[in-house]
Coordinates of C-alpha atoms in Angstrom, one line a residue:
X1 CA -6.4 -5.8 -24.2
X2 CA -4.0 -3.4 -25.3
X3 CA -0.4 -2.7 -23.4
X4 CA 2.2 -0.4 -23.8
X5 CA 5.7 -0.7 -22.5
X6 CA 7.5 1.9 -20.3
X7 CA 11.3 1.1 -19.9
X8 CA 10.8 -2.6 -20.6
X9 CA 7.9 -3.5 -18.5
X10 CA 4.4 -2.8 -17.7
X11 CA 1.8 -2.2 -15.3
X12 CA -1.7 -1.8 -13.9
X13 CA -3.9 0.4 -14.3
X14 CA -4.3 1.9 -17.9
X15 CA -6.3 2.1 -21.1
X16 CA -7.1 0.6 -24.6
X17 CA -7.5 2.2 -27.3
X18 CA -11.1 1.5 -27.4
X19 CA -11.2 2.3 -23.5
X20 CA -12.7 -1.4 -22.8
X21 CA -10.0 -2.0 -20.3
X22 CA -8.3 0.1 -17.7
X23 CA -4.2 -0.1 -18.7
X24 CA -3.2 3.0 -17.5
X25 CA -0.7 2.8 -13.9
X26 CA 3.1 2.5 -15.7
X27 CA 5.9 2.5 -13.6
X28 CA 8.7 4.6 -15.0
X29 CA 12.2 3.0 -14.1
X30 CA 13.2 2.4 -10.6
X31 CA 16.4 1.9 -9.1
X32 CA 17.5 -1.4 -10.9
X33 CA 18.4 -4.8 -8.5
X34 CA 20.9 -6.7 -10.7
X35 CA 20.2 -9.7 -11.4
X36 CA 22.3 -12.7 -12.6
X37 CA 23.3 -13.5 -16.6
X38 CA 20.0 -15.1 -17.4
X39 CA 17.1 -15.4 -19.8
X40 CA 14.2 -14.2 -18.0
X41 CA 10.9 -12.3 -18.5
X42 CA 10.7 -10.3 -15.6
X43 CA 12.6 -6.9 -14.6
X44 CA 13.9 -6.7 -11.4
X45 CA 12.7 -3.4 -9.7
X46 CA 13.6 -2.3 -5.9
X47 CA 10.9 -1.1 -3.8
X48 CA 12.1 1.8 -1.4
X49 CA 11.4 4.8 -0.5
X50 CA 11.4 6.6 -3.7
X51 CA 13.8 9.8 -2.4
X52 CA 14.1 11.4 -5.5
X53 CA 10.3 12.1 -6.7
X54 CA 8.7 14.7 -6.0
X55 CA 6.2 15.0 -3.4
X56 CA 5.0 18.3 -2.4
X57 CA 1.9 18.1 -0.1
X58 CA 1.6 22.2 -0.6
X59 CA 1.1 22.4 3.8
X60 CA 0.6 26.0 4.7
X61 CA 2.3 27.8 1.7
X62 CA 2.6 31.1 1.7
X63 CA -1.0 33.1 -0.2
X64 CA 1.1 34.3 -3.1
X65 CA 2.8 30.9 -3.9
X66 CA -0.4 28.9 -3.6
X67 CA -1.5 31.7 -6.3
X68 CA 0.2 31.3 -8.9
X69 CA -0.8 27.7 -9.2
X70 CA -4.3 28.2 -8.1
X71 CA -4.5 30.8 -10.6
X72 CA -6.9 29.7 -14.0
X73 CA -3.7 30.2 -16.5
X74 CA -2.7 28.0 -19.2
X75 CA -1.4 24.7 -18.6
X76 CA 1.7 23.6 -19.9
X77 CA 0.3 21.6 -22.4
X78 CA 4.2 20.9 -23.9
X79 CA 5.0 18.5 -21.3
X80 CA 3.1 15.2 -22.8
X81 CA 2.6 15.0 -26.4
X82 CA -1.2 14.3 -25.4
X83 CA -1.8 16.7 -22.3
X84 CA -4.1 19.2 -24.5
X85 CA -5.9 16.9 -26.2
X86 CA -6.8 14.5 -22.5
X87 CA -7.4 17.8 -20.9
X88 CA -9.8 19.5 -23.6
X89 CA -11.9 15.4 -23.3
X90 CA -11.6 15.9 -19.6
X91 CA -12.8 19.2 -19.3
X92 CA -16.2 18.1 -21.9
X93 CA -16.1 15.1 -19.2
X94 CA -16.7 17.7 -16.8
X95 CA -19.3 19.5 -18.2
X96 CA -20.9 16.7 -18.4
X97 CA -20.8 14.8 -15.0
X98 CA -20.8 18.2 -12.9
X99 CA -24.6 18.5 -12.0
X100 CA -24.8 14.7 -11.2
X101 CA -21.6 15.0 -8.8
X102 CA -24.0 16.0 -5.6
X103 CA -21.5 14.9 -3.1
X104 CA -18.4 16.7 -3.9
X105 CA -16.9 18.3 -0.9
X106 CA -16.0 22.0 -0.2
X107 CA -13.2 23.6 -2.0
X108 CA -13.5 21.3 -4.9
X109 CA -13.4 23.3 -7.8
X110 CA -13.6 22.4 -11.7
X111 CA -9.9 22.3 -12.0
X112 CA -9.9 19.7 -9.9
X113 CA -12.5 17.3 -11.0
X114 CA -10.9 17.8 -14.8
X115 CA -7.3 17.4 -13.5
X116 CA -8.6 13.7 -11.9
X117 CA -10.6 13.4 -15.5
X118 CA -7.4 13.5 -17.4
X119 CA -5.5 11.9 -15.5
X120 CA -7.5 8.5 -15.6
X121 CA -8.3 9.5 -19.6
X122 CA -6.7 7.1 -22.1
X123 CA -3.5 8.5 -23.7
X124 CA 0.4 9.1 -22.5
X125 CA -0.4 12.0 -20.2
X126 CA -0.3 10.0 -17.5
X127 CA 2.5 7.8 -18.3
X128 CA 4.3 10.8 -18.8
X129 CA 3.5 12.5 -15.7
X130 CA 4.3 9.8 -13.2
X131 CA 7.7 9.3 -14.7
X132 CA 8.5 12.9 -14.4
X133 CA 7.4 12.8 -11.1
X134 CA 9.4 9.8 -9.7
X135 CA 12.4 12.0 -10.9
X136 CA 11.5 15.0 -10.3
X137 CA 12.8 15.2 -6.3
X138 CA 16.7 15.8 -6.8
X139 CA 16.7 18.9 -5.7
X140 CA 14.8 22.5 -5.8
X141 CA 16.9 23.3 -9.1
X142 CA 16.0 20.3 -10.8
X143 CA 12.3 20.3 -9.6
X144 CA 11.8 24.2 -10.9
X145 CA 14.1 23.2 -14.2
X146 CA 12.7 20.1 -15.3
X147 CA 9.7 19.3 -13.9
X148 CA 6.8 20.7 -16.6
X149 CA 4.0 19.2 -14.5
X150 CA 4.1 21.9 -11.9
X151 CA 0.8 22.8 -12.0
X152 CA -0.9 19.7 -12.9
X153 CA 0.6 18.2 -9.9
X154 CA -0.7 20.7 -7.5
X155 CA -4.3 20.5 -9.0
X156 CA -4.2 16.8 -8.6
X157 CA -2.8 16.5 -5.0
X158 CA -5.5 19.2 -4.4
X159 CA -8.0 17.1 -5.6
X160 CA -6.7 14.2 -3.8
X161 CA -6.1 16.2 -0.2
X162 CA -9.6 17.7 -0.4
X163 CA -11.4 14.4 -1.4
X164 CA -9.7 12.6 1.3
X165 CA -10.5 15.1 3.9
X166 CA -14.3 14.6 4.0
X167 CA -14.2 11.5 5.6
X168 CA -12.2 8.9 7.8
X169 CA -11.7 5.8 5.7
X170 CA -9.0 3.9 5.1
X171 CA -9.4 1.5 2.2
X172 CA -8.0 -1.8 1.3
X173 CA -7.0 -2.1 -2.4
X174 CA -4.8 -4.0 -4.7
X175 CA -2.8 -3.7 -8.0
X176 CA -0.9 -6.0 -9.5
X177 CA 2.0 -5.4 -12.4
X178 CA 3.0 -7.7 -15.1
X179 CA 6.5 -8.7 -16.3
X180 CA 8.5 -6.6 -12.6
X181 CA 9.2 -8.4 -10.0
X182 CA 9.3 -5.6 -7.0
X183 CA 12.5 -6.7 -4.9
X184 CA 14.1 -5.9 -1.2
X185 CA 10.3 -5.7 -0.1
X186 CA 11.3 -6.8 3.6
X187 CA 9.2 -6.9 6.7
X188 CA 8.7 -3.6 8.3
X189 CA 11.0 -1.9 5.5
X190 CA 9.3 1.4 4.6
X191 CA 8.3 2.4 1.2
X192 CA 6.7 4.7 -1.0
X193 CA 5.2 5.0 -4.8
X194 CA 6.8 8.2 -5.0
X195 CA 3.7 8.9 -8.0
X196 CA 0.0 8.5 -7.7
X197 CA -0.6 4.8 -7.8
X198 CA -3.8 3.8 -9.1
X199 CA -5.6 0.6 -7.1
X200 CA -8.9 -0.7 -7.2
X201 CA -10.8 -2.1 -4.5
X202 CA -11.8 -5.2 -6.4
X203 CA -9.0 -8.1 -6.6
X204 CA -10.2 -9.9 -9.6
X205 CA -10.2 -6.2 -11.7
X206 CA -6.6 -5.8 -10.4
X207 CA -5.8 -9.4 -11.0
X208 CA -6.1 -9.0 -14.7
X209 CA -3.5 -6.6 -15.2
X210 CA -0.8 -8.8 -14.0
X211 CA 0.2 -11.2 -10.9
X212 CA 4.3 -10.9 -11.5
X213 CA 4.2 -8.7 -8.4
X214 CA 0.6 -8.1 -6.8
X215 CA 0.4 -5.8 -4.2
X216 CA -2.4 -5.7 -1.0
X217 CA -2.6 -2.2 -0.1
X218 CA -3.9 -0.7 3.3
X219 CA -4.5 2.9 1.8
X220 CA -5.4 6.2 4.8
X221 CA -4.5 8.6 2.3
X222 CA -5.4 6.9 -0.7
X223 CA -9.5 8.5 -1.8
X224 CA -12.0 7.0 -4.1
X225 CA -12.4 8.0 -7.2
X226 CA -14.7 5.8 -9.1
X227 CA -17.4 8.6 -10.3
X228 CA -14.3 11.3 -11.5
X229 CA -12.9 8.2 -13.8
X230 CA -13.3 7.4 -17.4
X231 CA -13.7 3.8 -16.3
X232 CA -15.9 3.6 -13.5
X233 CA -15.9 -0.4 -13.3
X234 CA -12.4 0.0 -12.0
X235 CA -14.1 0.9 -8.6
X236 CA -10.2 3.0 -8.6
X237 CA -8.3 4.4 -5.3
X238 CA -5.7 7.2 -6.0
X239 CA -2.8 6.9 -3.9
X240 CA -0.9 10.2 -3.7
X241 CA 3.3 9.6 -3.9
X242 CA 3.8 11.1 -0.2
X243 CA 1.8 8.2 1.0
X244 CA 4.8 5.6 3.6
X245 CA 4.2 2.3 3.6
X246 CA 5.4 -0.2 5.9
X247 CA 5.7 -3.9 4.4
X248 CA 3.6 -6.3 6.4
X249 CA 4.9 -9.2 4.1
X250 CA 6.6 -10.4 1.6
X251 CA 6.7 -13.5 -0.2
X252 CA 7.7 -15.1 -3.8
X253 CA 6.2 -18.2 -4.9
X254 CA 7.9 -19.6 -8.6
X255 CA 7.1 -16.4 -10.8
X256 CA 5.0 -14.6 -8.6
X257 CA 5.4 -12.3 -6.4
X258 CA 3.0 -10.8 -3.6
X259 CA 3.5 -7.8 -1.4
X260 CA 1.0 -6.7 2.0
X261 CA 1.4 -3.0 2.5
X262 CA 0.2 -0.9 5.5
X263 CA -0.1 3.2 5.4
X264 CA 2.5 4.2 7.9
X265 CA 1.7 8.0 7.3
X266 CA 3.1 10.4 5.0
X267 CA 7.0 11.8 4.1
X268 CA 7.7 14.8 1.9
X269 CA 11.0 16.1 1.3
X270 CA 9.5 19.2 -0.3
X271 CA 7.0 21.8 0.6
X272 CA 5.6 24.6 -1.5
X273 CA 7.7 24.0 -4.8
X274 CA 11.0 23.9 -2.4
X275 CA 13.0 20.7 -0.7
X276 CA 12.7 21.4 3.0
X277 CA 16.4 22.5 3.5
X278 CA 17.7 20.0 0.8
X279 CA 18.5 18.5 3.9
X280 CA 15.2 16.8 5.2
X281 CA 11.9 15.7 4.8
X282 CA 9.0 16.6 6.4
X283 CA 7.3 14.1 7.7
X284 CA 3.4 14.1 8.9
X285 CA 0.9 11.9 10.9
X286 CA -2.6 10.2 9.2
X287 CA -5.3 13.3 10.3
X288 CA -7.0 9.9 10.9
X289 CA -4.6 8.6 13.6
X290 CA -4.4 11.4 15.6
X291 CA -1.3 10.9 16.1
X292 CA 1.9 11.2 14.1
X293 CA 4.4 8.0 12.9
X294 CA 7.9 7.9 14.3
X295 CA 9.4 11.1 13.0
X296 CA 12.3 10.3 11.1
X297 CA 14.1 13.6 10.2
X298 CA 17.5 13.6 7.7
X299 CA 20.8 15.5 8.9
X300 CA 20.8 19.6 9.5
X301 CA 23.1 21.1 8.8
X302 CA 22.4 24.4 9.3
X303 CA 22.9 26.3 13.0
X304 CA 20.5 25.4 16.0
X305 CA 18.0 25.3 16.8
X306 CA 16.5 23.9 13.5
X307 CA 13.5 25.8 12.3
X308 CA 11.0 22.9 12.9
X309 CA 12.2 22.1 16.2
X310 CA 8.9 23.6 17.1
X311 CA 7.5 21.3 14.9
X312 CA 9.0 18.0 16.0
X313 CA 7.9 19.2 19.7
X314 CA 4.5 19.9 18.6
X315 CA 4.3 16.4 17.1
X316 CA 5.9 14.9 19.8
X317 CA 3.2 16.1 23.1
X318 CA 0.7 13.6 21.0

């Protein structure tokens, strides 16, 4: 099995070099828990509510916006070292798999099957991506500066919304990391990814890649992607980075940690390439539920009434 390290430690899922093994979900650095003058083999990562990724859910954008990333223009192929090469093997992937994919849903285009393709394909591409995303959420500036994902994120949280909304399952899964140990993990804290998480819904497959921290997950946004993968024996659940969860439990026995999450909805603090007010987040129930979670909105500081109060209203007659 081969690894590769991101910032000193490494994850589930990703790939080989020969593909035989799925080695692919990194986790770019988190905010560091310090940790006493000791030899140890394990980085100490904190679990939270990942506030400064980016993680746009693209609700009700205006036509022209939505355009420009919908659009079939060139990608930005600069941002990973590998993103032309995985997208060129996903696109052949896609040509190839298309007529056998009967059950796709509405709306999901070939742009959307590829962008799933490449991101599950062997290579840095999605290494790269996730860690742009987790810092990608500063602000509107830094998101339209620095972020050279832009469209590749939208196509993929397309994929993933659309996907998701032709059926009603939540799905248990797990994933498990080796060498962090995910800390301040306390009951009924809320957290997030803040990236797309890659799961599987088989425990042993998970298992494999790592038990230093090894997460249960109760996934209601979370969609299935086994037949758009380049390793379909992962049985693999994306988990977009908007997706809260709420810690169930929490416990550490010798080296090894294990973490119960529950979906507790969804939070953005951006919406259409912009951060709702750089002063809030926009917070939204499971379609599944019916109902939304406790809203939890940040500060205005603007005049009143705040433009979603007719939001907050709306959501809160459920």
């Amino acid at each position: 099995m081969a690894w590769k390290k991101v910032a000193g430690h490494t994850a589930w899922l990703g790939r080989s070099s020969a593909g035989s093994h799925p080695a692919r979900l990194r986790w770019p650095p988190l905010a560091r828990v310090p940790s006493p003058p000791q030899v140890s083999c394990f980085e100490n990562v904190l679990l939270d509510m990942s506030l400064e990724a980016f993680d746009d859910q693209y609700k009700d954008c205006d036509a022209k916006v939505k355009a420009n990333w919908e659009a079939p223009t060139p990608l930005n192929f600069t941002a990973s070292k590998d993103f032309e090469s995985t997208w060129q093997r996903a696109t052949s992937e896609w040509e190839e798999r298309k007529a056998s994919l009967r059950d796709l849903p509405s709306g999901f285009q070939a742009e959307h099957g590829t962008a799933v393709l490449a991101y599950t394909s062997r290579g840095s591409l999605y290494r790269d991506f996730n860690a742009a995303t987790r810092a990608a959420g500063k602000s509107s500036e830094d998101y339209q500066k620095h972020f050279p994902f832009k469209r590749f994120h939208f196509l993929l949280t397309r994929a993933v919304q659309i996907l998701g909304a032709q059926g009603s399952d939540c799905y248990t899964t797990y994933r498990g990391t080796e060498n962090v140990h995910f800390q301040g993990a306390d009951a009924k804290k809320q957290v997030r990814f803040g990236q797309f998480a890659s799961s599987s819904l088989k425990e042993g497959v998970a298992q494999t890649f790592g038990k230093a921290t090894f997460f249960t997950i109760r996934t209601c946004f979370g969609v299935r992607i086994r037949d758009l993968s380049f390793y379909l024996g992962e049985d693999e659940v994306l988990i977009p980075p908007y997706e809260r969860f709420r810690v169930v439990r929490a416990k550490q026995e010798n080296d090894k940690i294990s973490i119960e999450l529950e979906s507790d909805g969804s939070y953005s603090s951006f919406n259409c390439g912009r951060k709702n007010g750089e002063s809030r987040g926009f917070v939204s129930a499971d379609p599944r539920w019916g109902c939304p979670s406790p809203l939890r909105a940040l500060p205005w500081q603007g005049g009143w009434p705040p433009p979603w109060q007719g939001e907050l209203q709306a959501a809160s007659s459920c």
